[in-house]
JSON list of C-alpha atoms in Angstrom, two decimals:
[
{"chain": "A", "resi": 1251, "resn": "UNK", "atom": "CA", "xyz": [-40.36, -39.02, 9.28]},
{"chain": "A", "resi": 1252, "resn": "UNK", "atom": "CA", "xyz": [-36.97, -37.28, 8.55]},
{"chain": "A", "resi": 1253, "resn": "UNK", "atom": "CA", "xyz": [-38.86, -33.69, 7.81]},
{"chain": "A", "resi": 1254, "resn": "UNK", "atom": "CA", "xyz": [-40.82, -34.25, 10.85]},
{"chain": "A", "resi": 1255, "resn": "UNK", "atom": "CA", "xyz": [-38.14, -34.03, 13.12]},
{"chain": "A", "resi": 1256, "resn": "UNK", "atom": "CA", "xyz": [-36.89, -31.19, 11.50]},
{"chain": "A", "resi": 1257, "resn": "UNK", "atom": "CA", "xyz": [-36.95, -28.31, 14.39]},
{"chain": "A", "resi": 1258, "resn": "UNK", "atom": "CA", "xyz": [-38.13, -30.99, 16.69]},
{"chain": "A", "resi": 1259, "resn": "UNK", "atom": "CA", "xyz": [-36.56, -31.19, 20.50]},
{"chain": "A", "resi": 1260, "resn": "UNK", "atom": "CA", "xyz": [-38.57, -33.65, 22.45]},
{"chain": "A", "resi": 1261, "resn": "UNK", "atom": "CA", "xyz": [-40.44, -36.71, 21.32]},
{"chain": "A", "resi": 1262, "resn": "UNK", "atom": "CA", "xyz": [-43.29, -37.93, 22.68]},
{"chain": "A", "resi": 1263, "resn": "UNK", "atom": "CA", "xyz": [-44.23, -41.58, 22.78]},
{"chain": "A", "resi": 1264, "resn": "UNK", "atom": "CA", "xyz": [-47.52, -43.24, 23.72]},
{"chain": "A", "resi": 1265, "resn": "UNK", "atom": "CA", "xyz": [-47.15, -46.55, 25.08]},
{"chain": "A", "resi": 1266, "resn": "UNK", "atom": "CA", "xyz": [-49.87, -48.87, 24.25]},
{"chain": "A", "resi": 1267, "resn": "UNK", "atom": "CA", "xyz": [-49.23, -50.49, 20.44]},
{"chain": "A", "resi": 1268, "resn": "UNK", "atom": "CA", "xyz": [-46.54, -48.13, 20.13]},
{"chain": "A", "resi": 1269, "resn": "UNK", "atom": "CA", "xyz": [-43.69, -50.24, 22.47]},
{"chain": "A", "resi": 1270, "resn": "UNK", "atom": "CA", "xyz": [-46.20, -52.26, 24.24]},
{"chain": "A", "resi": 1271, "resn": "UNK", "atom": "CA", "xyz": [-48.16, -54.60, 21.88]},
{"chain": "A", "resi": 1272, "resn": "UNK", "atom": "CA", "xyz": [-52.27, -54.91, 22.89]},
{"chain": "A", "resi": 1273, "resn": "UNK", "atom": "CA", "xyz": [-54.51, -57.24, 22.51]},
{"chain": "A", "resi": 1274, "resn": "UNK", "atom": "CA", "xyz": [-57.75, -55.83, 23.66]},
{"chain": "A", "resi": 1275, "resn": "UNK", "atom": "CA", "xyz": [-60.22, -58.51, 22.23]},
{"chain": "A", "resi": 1276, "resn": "UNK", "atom": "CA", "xyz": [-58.64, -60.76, 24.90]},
{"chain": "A", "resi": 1277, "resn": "UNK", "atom": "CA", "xyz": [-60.27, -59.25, 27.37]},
{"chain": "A", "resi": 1278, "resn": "UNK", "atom": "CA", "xyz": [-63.37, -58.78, 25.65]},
{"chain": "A", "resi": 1279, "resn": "UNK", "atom": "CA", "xyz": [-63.53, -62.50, 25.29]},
{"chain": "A", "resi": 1280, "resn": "UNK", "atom": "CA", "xyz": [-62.96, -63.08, 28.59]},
{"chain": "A", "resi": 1281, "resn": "UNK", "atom": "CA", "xyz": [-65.58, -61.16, 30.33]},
{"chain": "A", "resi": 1282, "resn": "UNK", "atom": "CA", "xyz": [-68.08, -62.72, 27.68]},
{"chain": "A", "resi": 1283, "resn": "UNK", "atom": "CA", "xyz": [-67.33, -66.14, 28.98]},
{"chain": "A", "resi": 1284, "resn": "UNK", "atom": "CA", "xyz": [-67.12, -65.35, 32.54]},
{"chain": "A", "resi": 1285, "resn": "UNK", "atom": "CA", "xyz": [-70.53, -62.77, 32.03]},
{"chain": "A", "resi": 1286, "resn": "UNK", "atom": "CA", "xyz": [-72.22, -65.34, 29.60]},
{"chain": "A", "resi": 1287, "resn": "UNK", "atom": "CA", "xyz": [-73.09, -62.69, 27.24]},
{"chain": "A", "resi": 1288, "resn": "UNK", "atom": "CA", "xyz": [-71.96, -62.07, 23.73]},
{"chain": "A", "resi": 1289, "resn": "UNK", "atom": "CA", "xyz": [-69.06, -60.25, 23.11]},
{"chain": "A", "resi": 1290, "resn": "UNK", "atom": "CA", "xyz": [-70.99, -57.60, 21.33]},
{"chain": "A", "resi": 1291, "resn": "UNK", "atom": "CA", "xyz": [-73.17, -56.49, 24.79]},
{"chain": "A", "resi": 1292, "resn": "UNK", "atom": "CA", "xyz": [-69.50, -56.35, 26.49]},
{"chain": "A", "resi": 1293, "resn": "UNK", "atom": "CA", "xyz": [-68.02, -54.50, 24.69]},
{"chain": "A", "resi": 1294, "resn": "UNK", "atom": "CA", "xyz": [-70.47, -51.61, 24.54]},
{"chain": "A", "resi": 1295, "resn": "UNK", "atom": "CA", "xyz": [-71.06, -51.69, 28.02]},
{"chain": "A", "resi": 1296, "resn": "UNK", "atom": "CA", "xyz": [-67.07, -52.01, 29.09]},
{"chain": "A", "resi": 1297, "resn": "UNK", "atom": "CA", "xyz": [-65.50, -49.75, 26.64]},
{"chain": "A", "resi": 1298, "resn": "UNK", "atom": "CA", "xyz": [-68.08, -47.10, 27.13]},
{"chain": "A", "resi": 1299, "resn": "UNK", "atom": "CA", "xyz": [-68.27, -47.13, 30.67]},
{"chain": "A", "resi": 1300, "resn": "UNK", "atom": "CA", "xyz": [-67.70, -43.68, 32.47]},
{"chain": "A", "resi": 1301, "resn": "UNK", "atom": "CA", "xyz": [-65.89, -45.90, 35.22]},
{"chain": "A", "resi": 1302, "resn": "UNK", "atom": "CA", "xyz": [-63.64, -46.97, 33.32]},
{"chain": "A", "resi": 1303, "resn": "UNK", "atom": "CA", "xyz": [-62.02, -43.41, 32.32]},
{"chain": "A", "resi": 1304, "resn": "UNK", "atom": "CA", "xyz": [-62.59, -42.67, 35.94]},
{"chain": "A", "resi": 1305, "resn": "UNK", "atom": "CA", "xyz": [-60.03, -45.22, 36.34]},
{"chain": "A", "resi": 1306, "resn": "UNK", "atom": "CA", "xyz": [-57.40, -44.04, 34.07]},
{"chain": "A", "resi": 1307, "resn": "UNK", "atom": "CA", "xyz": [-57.81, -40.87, 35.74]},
{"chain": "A", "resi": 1308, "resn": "UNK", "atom": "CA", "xyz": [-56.86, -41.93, 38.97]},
{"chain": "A", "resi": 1309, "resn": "UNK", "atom": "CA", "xyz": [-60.11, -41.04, 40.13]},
{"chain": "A", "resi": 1310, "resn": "UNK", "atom": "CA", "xyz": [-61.18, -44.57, 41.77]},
{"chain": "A", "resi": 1311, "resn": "UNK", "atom": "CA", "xyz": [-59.09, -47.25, 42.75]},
{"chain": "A", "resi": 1312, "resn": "UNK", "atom": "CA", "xyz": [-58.52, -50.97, 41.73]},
{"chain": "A", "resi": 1313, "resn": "UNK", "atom": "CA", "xyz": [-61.59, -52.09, 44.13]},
{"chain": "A", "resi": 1314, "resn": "UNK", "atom": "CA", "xyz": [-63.45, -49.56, 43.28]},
{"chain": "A", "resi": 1315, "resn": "UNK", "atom": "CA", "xyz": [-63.08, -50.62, 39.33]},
{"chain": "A", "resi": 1316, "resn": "UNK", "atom": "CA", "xyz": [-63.52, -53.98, 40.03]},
{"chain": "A", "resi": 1317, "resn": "UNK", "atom": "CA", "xyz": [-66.45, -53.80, 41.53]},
{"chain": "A", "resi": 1318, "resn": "UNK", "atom": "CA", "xyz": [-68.18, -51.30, 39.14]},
{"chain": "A", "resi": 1319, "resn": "UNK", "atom": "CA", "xyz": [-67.45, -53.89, 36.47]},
{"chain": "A", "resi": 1320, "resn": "UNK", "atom": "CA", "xyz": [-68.91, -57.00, 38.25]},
{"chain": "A", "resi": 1321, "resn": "UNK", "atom": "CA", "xyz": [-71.54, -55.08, 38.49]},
{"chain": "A", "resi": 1322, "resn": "UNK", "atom": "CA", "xyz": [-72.28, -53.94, 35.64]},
{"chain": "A", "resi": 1323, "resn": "UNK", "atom": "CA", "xyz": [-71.56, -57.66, 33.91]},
{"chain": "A", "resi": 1324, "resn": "UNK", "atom": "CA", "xyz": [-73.55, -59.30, 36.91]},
{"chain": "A", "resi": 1325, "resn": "UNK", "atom": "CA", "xyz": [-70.70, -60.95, 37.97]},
{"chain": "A", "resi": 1326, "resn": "UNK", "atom": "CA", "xyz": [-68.53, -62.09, 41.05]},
{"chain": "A", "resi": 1327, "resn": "UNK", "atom": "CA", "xyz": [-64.98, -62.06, 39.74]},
{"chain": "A", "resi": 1328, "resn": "UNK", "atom": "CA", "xyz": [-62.34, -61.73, 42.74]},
{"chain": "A", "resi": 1329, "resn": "UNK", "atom": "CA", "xyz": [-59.25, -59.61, 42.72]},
{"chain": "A", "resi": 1330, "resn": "UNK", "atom": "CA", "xyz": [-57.02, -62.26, 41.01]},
{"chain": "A", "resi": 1331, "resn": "UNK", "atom": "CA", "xyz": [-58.92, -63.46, 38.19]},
{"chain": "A", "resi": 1332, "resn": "UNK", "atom": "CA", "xyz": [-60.27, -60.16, 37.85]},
{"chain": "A", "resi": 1333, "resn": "UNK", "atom": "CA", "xyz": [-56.75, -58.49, 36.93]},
{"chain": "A", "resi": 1334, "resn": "UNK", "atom": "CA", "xyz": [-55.74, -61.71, 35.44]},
{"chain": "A", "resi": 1335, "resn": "UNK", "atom": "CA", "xyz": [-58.58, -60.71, 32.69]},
{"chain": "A", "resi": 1336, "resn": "UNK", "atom": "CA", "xyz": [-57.56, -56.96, 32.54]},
{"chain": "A", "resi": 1337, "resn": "UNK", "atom": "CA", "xyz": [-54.20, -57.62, 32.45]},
{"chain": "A", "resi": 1338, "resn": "UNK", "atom": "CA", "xyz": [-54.56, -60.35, 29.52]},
{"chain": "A", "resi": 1339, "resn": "UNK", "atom": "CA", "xyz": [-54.34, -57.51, 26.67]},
{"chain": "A", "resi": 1340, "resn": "UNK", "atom": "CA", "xyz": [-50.59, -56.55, 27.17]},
{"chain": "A", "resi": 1341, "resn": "UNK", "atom": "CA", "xyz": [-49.19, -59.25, 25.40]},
{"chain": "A", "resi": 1342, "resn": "UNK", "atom": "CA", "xyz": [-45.26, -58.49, 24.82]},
{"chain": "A", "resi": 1343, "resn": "UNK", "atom": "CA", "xyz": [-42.83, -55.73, 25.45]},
{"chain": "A", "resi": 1344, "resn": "UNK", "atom": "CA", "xyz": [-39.99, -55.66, 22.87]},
{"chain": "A", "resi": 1345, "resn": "UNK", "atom": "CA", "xyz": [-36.64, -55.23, 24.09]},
{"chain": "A", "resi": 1346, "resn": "UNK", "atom": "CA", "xyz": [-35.61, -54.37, 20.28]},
{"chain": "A", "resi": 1347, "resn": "UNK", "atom": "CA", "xyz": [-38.17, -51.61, 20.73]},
{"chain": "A", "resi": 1348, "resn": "UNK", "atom": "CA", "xyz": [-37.13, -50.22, 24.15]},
{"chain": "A", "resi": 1349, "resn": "UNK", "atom": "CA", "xyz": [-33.21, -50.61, 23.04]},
{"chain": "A", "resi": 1350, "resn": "UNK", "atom": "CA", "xyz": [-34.38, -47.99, 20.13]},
{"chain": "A", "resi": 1351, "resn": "UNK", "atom": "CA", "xyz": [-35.77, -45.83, 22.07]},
{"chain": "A", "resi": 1352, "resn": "UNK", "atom": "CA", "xyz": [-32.59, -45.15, 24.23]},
{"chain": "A", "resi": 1353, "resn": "UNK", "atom": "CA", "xyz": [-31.06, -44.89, 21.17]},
{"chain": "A", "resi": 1354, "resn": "UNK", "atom": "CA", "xyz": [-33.48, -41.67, 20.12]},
{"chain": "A", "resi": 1355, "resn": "UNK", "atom": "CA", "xyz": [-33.09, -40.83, 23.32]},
{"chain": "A", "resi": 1356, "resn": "UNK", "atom": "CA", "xyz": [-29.36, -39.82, 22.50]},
{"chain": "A", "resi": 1357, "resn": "UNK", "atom": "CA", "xyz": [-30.63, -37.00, 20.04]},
{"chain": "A", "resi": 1358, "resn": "UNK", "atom": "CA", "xyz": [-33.83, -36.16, 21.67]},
{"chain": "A", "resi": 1359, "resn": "UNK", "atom": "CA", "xyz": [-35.34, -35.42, 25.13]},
{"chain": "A", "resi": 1360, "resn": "UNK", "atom": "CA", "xyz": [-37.40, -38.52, 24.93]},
{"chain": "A", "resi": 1361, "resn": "UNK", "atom": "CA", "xyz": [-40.84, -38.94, 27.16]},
{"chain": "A", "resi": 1362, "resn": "UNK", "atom": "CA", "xyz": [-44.04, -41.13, 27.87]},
{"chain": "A", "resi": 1363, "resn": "UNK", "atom": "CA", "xyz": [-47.80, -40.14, 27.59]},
{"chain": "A", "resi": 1364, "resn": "UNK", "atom": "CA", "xyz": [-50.38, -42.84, 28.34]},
{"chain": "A", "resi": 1365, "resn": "UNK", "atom": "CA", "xyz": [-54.07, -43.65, 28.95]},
{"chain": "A", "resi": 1366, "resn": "UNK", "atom": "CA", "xyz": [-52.93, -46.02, 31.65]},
{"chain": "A", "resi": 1367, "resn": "UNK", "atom": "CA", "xyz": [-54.01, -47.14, 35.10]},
{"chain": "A", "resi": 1368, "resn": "UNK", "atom": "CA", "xyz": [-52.80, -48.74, 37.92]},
{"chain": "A", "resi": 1369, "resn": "UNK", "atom": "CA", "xyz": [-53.64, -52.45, 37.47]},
{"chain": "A", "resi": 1370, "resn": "UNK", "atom": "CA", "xyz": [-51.76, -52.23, 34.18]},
{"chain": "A", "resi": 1371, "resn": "UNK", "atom": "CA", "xyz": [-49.28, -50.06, 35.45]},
{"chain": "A", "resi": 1372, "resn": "UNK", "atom": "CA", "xyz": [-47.71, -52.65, 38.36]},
{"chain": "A", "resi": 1373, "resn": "UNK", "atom": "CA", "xyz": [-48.10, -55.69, 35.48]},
{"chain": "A", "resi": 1374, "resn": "UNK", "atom": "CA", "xyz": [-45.81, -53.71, 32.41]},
{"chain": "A", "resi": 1375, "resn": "UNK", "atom": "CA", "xyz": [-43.46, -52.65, 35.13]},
{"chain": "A", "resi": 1376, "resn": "UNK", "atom": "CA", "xyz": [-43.12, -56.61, 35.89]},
{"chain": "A", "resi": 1377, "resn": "UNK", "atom": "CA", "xyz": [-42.84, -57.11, 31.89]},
{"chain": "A", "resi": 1378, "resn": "UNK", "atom": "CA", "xyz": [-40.01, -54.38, 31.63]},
{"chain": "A", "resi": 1379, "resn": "UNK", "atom": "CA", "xyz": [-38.18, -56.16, 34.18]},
{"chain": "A", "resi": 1380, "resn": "UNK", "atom": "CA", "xyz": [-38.28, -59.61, 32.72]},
{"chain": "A", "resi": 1381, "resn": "UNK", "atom": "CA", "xyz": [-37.87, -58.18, 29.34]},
{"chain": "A", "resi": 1382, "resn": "UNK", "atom": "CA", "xyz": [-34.82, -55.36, 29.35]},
{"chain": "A", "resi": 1383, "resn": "UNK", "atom": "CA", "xyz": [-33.75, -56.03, 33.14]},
{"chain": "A", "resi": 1384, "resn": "UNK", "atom": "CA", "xyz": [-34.16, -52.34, 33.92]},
{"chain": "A", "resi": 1385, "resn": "UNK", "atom": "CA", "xyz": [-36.04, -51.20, 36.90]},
{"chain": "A", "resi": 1386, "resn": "UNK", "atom": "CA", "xyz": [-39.02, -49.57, 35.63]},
{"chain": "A", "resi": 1387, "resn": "UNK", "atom": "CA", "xyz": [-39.97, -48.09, 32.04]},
{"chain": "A", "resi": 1388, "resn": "UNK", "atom": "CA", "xyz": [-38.89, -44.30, 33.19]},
{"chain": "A", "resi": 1389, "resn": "UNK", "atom": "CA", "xyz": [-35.66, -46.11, 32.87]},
{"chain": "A", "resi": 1390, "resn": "UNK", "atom": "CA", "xyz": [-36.07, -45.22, 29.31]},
{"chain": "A", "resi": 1391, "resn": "UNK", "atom": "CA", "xyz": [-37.14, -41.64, 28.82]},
{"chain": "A", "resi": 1392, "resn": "UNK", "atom": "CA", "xyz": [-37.02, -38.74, 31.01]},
{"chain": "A", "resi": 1393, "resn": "UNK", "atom": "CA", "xyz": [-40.77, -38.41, 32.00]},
{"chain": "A", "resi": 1394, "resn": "UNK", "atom": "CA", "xyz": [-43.23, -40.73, 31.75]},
{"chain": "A", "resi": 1395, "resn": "UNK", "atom": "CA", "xyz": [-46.78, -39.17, 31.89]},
{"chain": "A", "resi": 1396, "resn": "UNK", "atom": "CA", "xyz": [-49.58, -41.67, 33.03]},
{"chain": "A", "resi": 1397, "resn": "UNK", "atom": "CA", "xyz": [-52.91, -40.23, 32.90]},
{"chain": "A", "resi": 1398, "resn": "UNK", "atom": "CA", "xyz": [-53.96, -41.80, 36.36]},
{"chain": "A", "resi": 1399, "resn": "UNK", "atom": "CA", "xyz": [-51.38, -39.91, 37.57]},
{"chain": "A", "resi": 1400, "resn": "UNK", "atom": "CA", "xyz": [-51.41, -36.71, 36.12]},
{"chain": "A", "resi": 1401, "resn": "UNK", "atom": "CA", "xyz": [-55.57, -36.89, 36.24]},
{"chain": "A", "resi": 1402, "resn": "UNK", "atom": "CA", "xyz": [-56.53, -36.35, 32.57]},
{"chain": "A", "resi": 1403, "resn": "UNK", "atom": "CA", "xyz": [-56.30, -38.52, 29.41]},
{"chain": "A", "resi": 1404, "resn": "UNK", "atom": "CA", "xyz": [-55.99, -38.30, 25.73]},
{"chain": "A", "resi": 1405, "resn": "UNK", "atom": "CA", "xyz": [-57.20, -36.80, 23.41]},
{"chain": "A", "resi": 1406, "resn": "UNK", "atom": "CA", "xyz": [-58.49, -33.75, 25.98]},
{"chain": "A", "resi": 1407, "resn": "UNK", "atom": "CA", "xyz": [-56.45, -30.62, 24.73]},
{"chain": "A", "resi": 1408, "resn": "UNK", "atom": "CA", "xyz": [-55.38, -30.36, 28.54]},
{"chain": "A", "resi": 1409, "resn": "UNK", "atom": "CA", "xyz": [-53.67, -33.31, 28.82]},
{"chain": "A", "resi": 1410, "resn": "UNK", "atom": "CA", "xyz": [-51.23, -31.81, 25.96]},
{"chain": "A", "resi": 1411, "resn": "UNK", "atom": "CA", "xyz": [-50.79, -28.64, 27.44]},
{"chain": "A", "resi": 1412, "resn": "UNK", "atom": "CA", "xyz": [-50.03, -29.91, 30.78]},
{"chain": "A", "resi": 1413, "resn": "UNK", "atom": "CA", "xyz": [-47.47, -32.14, 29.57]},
{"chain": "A", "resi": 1414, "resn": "UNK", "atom": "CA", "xyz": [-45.56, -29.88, 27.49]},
{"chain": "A", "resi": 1415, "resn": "UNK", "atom": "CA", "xyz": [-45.91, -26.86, 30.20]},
{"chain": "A", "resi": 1416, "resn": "UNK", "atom": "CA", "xyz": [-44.04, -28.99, 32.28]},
{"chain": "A", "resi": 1417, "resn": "UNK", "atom": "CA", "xyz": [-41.57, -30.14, 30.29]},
{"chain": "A", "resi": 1418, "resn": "UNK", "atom": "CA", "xyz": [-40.93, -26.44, 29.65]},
{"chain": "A", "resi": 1419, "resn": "UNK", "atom": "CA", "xyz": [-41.01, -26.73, 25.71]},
{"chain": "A", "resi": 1420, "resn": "UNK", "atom": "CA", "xyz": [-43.04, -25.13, 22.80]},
{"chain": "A", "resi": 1421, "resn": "UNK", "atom": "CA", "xyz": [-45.50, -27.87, 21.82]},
{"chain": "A", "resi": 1422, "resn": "UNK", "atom": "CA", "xyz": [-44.43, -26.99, 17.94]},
{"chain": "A", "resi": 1423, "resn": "UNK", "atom": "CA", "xyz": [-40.87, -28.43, 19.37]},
{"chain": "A", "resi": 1424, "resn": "UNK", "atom": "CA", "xyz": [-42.54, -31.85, 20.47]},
{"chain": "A", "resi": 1425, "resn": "UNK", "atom": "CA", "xyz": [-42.94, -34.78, 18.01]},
{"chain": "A", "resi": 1426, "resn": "UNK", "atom": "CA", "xyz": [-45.75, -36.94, 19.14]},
{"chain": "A", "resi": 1427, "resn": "UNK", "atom": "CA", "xyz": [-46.39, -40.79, 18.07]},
{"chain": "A", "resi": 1428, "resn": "UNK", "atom": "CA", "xyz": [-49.32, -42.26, 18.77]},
{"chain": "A", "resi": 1429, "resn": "UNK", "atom": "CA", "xyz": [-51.46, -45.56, 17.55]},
{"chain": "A", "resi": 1430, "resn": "UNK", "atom": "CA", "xyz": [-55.09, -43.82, 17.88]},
{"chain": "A", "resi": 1431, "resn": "UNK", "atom": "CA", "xyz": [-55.99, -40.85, 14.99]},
{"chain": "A", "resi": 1432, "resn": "UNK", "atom": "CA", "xyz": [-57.91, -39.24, 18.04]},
{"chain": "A", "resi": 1433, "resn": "UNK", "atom": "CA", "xyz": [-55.00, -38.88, 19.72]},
{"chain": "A", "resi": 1434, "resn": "UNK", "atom": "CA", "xyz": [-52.81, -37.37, 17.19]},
{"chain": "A", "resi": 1435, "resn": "UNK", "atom": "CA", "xyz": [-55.49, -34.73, 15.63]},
{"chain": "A", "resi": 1436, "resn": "UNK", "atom": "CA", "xyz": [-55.65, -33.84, 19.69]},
{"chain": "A", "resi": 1437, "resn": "UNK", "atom": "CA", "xyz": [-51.92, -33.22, 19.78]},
{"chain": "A", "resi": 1438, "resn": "UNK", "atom": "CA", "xyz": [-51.99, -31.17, 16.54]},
{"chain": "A", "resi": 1439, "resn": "UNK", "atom": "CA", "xyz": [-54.96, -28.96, 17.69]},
{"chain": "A", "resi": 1440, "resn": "UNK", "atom": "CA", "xyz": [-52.64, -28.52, 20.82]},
{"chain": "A", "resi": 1441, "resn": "UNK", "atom": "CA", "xyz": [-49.84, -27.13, 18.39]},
{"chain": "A", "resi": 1442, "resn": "UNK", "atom": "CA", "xyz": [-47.62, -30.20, 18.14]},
{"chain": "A", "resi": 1443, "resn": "UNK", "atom": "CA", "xyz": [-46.00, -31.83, 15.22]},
{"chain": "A", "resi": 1444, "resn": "UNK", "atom": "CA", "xyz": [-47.93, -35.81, 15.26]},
{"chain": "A", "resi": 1445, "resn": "UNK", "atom": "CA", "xyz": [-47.61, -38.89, 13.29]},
{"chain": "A", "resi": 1446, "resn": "UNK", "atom": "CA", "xyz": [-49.76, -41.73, 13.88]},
{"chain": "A", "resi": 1447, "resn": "UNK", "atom": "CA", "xyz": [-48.20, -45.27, 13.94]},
{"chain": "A", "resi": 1448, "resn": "UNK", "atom": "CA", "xyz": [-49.35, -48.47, 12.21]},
{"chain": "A", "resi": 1449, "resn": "UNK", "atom": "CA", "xyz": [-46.60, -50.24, 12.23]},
{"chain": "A", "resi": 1450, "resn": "UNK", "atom": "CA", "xyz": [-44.01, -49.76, 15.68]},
{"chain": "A", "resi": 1451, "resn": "UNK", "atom": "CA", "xyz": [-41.47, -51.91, 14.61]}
]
């Protein structure tokens, strides 16, 4: 790690499995019991669905989302246990973690980039608060960068270049960490330096 930050002014950190942990299966298993289908058919259909990157780019709302996936599971699920479901894969925030990355945060301009959405968005914030008793998770870094915000997600080359335009930086002077190998071979083909992460802690 120690050569990689060598020339290095910002680091970029994606959230999910990086200082959020994730439990995606959750869900999966969920929606299987409440569809009656295997887990198998769900996942296919779920984590393939156009509507669901539609989502994370801010281009449908909550209601909207929900509704496309009753739909397509043939279900009825209302707003609660519908977000109780999506919001079942963020399973712990680590205030170890987020303590560390205030510390880099001393030596670095320190920032957020994340396939996100606005379900999972309101319940982390809650999670921060409970955890670290800050505010909110831009607490942390000086930008964070949610992709249904900014419209466009990893690993799209765009998504790169908007983010380092606007932080007004070289992307060959950004480190970006990330959990996904998509992800990171985007950020190098966008000219940054990239390490993928196995192991956050």
């Amino acid at each position: 790690m120690s050569n990689l930050l060598q020339g290095i002014d910002a680091i970029i950190f994606d959230f999910g499995n990086v200082l959020i942990d994730l439990d995606y299966p959750r869900v999966i298993q969920q929606f299987s019991k409440v569809a009656q289908k295997n887990q198998e058919e769900i996942e296919e259909m779920v984590v393939t669905a156009p509507v669901l990157q539609k989502f994370e780019m801010g281009m449908i709302g909550p209601d909207e989302f929900r509704a496309s996936i009753n739909n397509l599971l043939g279900t009825r699920m209302g707003e609660t246990q519908f977000e109780s479901i999506w919001n079942s894969m963020l399973k712990s925030i680590s205030k170890e973690r987020m303590e560390k990355v205030l510390e880099i945060g001393k030596r670095f301009d320190t920032f957020i980039l994340s396939n996100t959405n606005m379900i999972h968005e309101i319940a982390y914030e809650e999670m921060i608060m409970m955890e670290t008793g800050k505010d909110s998770l831009r607490d942390f870094v000086k930008e964070v960068y949610y992709s249904h915000e900014i419209g466009m997600r990893k690993p799209n080359l765009n998504t790169y270049k908007f983010v380092a335009e606007d932080i007004g930086l070289y992307p060959s002077r950004m480190l970006f960490l990330d959990d996904r190998l998509d992800n990171i071979e985007g950020a190098k083909r966008a000219g940054m330096k990239a390490e993928q992460i196995f192991d956050p802690d």
